[in-house]
Coordinates of C-alpha atoms in Angstrom, one line a residue:
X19 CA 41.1 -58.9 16.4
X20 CA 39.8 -57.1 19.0
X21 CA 37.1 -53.9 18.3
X22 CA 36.5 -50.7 20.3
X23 CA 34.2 -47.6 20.5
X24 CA 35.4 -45.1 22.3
X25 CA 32.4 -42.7 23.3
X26 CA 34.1 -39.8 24.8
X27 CA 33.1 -36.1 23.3
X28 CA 36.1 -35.0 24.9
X29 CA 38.6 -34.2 21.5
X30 CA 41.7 -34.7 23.0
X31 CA 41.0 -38.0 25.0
X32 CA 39.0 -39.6 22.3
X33 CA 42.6 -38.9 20.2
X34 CA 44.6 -40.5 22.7
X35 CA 42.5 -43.5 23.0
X36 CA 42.8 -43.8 19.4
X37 CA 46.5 -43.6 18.9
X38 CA 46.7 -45.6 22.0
X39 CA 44.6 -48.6 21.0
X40 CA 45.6 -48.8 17.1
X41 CA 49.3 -49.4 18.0
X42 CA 48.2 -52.7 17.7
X43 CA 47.3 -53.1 14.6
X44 CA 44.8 -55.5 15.1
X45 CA 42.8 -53.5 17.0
X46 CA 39.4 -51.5 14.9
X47 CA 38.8 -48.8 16.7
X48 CA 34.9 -46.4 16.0
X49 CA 34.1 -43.5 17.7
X50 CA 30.8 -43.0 18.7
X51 CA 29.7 -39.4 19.1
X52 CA 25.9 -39.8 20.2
X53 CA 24.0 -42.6 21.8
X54 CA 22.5 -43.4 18.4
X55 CA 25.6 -44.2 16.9
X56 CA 27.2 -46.3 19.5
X57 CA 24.0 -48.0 19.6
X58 CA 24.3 -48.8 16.0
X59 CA 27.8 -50.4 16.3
X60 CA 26.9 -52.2 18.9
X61 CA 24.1 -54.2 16.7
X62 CA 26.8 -55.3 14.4
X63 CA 29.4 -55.6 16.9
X64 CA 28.3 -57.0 20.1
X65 CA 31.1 -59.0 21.5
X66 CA 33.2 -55.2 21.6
X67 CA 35.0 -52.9 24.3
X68 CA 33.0 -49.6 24.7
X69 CA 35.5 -46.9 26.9
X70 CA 32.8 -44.3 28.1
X71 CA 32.7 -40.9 29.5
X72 CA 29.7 -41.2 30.8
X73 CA 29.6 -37.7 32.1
X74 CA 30.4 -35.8 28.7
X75 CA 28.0 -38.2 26.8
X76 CA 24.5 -38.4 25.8
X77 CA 23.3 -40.7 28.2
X78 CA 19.8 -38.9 30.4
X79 CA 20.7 -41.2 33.3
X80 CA 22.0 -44.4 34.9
X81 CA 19.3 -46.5 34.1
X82 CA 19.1 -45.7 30.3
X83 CA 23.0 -47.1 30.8
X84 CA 21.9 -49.8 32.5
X85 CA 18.8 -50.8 29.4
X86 CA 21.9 -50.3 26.7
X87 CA 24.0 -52.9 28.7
X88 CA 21.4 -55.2 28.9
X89 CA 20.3 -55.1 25.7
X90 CA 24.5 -55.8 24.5
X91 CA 24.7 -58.2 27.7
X92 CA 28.2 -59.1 25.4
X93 CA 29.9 -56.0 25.2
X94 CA 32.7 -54.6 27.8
X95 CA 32.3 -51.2 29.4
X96 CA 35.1 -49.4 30.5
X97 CA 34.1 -45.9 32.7
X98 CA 36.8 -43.0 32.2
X99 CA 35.2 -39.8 33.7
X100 CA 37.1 -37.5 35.5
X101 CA 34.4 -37.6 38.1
X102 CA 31.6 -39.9 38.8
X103 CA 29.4 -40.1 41.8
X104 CA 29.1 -43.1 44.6
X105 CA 25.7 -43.6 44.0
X106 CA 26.3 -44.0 40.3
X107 CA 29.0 -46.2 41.0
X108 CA 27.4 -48.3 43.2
X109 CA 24.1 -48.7 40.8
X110 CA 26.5 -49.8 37.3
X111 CA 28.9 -51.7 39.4
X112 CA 26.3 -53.4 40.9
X113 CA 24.1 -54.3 38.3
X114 CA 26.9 -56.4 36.0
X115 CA 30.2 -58.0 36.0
X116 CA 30.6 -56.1 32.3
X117 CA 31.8 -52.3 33.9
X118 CA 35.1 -51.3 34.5
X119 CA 35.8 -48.3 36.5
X120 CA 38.9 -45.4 36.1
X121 CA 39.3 -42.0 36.5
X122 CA 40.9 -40.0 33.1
X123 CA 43.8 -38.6 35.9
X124 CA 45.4 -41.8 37.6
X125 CA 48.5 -43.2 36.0
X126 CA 48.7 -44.3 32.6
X127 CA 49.1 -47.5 33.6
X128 CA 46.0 -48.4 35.1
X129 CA 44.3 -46.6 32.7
X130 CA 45.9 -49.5 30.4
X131 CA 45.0 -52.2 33.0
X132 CA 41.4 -51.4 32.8
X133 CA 40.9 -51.5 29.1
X134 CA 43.3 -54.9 29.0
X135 CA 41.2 -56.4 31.7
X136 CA 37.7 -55.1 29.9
X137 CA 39.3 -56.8 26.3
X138 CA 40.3 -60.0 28.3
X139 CA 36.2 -60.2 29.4
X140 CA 37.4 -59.3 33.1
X141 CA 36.1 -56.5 35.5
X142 CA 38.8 -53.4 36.8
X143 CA 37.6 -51.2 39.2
X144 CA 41.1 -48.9 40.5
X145 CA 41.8 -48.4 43.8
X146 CA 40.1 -45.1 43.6
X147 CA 36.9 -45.9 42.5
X148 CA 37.1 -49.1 45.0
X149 CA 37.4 -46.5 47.9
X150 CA 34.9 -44.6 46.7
X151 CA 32.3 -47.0 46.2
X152 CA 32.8 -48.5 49.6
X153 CA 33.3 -45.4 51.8
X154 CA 31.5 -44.1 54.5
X155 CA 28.4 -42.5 53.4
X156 CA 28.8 -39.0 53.0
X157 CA 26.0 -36.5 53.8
X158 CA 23.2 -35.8 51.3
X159 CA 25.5 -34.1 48.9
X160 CA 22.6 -32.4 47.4
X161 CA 22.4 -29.9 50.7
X162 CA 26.1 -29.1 49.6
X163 CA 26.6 -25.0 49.5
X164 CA 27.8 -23.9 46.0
X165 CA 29.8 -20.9 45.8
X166 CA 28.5 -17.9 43.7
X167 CA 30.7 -18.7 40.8
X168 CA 29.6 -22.3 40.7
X169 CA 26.0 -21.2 41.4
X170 CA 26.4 -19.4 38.0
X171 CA 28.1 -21.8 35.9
X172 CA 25.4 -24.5 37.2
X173 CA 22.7 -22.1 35.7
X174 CA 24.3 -21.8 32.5
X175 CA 24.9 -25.4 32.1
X176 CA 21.6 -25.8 32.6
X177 CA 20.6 -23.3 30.1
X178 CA 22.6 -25.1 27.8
X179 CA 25.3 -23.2 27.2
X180 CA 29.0 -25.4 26.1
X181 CA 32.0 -24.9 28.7
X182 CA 33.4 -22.8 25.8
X183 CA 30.8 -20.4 25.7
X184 CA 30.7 -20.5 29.4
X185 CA 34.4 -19.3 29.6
X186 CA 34.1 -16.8 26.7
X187 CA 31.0 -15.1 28.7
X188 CA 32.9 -15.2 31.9
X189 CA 36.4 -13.9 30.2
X190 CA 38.0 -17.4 31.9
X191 CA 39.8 -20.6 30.6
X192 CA 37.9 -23.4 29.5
X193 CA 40.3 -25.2 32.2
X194 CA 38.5 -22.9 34.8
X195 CA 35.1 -24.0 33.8
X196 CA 36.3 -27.4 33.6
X197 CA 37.4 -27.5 37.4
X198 CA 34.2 -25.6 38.3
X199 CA 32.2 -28.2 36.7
X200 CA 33.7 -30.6 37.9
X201 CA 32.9 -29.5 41.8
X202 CA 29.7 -28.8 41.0
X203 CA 28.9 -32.1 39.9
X204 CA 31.0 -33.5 42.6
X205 CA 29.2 -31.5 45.5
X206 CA 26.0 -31.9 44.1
X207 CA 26.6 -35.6 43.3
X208 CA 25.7 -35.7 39.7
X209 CA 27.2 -37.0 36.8
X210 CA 25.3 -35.5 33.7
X211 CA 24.3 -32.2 31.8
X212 CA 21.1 -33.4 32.5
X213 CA 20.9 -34.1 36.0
X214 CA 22.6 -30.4 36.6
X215 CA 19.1 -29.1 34.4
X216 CA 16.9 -31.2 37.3
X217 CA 18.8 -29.9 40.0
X218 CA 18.8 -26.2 38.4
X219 CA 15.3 -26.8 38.1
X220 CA 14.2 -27.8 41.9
X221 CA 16.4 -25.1 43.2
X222 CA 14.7 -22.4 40.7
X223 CA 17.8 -21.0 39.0
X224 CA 16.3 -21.4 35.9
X225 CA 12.8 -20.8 34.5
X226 CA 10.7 -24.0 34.0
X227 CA 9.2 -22.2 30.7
X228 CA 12.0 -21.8 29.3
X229 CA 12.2 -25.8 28.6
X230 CA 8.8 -25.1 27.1
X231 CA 8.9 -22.6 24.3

């Protein structure tokens, strides 16, 4: 038997992994919504496969990953983002033979590699991540120029707001917001709700009082 936790907020993925994983029947499968909660499972249940999105979850940063993983120096992680930045990369893949690495839109298959490897106690970085983590180094992506639309978007992420409310405000698809948060965090090289706040923060698109009140 072979147990999971899928931490992924996103509904429809989390569904997938689900129906995907409990085709074998052997499988027990938890989803973990929060940090707290995965946290929980993994006190009882260690020696488990975590899939993450590390990007639509509740981590603050890398390095409150990295304390998690250390303290459940047993369990497999397997990152599914659809983005994820080279420096975060480099930092996790670095750190521990325990992370996997895929993006949610390569093939199927590897997607299935890299959770059989993780269950099998053996790393999977794709040919994707691989390229990404051992690329040229790219100019400070933090200089990059957003456009006025994701200059926006970035300042209501910060603010809190959900890509749903986001898209209703903006009369757009949620798809739309997706794929502008998605740049944003690629330019910016950022992986997190949070880091998007710190960076909305230096640049002064949002008001430091209004973290305060």
């Amino acid at each position: 038997m072979r147990k999971y936790s899928i931490a992924d907020n996103q509904e429809l993925t989390a569904f997938a992994l689900q129906s995907m994983l409990k085709r074998d029947k052997n499988n027990e499968v938890y989803h973990a919504v929060d940090k707290v909660g995965l946290i929980e499972f993994l006190k009882e249940n260690e020696d488990s496969v975590v899939i993450l999105d590390y990007t639509l979850f509740d981590f603050q940063d890398e390095q409150q990953l990295l304390i998690v993983s250390e303290r459940f120096s047993m369990t497999a992680w397997v990152l599914l983002s659809d983005v994820l930045s080279k420096g975060f990369l480099q930092k996790t893949i670095y750190s521990s033979q325990m992370f996997s690495v895929v993006f949610k839109d390569e093939p199927f298959k590897v997607i299935c590699d890299a959770i059989q490897y993780a269950s099998e106690g053996k790393r999977y970085v794709s040919q994707r991540a691989t390229e990404l983590i051992l690329g040229q180094k790219q100019e400070d992506e933090e200089l990059a120029v957003l456009t006025a639309t994701e200059t926006e978007i970035l300042k209501a992420i910060a603010q809190g707001k959900t890509t749903r409310e986001i898209a209703a405000e903006r009369f757009s698809s949620i798809h739309t917001v997706t794929t502008h948060r998605k740049n944003i965090f690629r330019k910016l090289g950022i992986n997190t709700a949070h880091e998007a706040v710190k960076y909305a923060l230096r640049a002064g698109l949002v008001d430091p009082m209004e973290f305060y009140i």
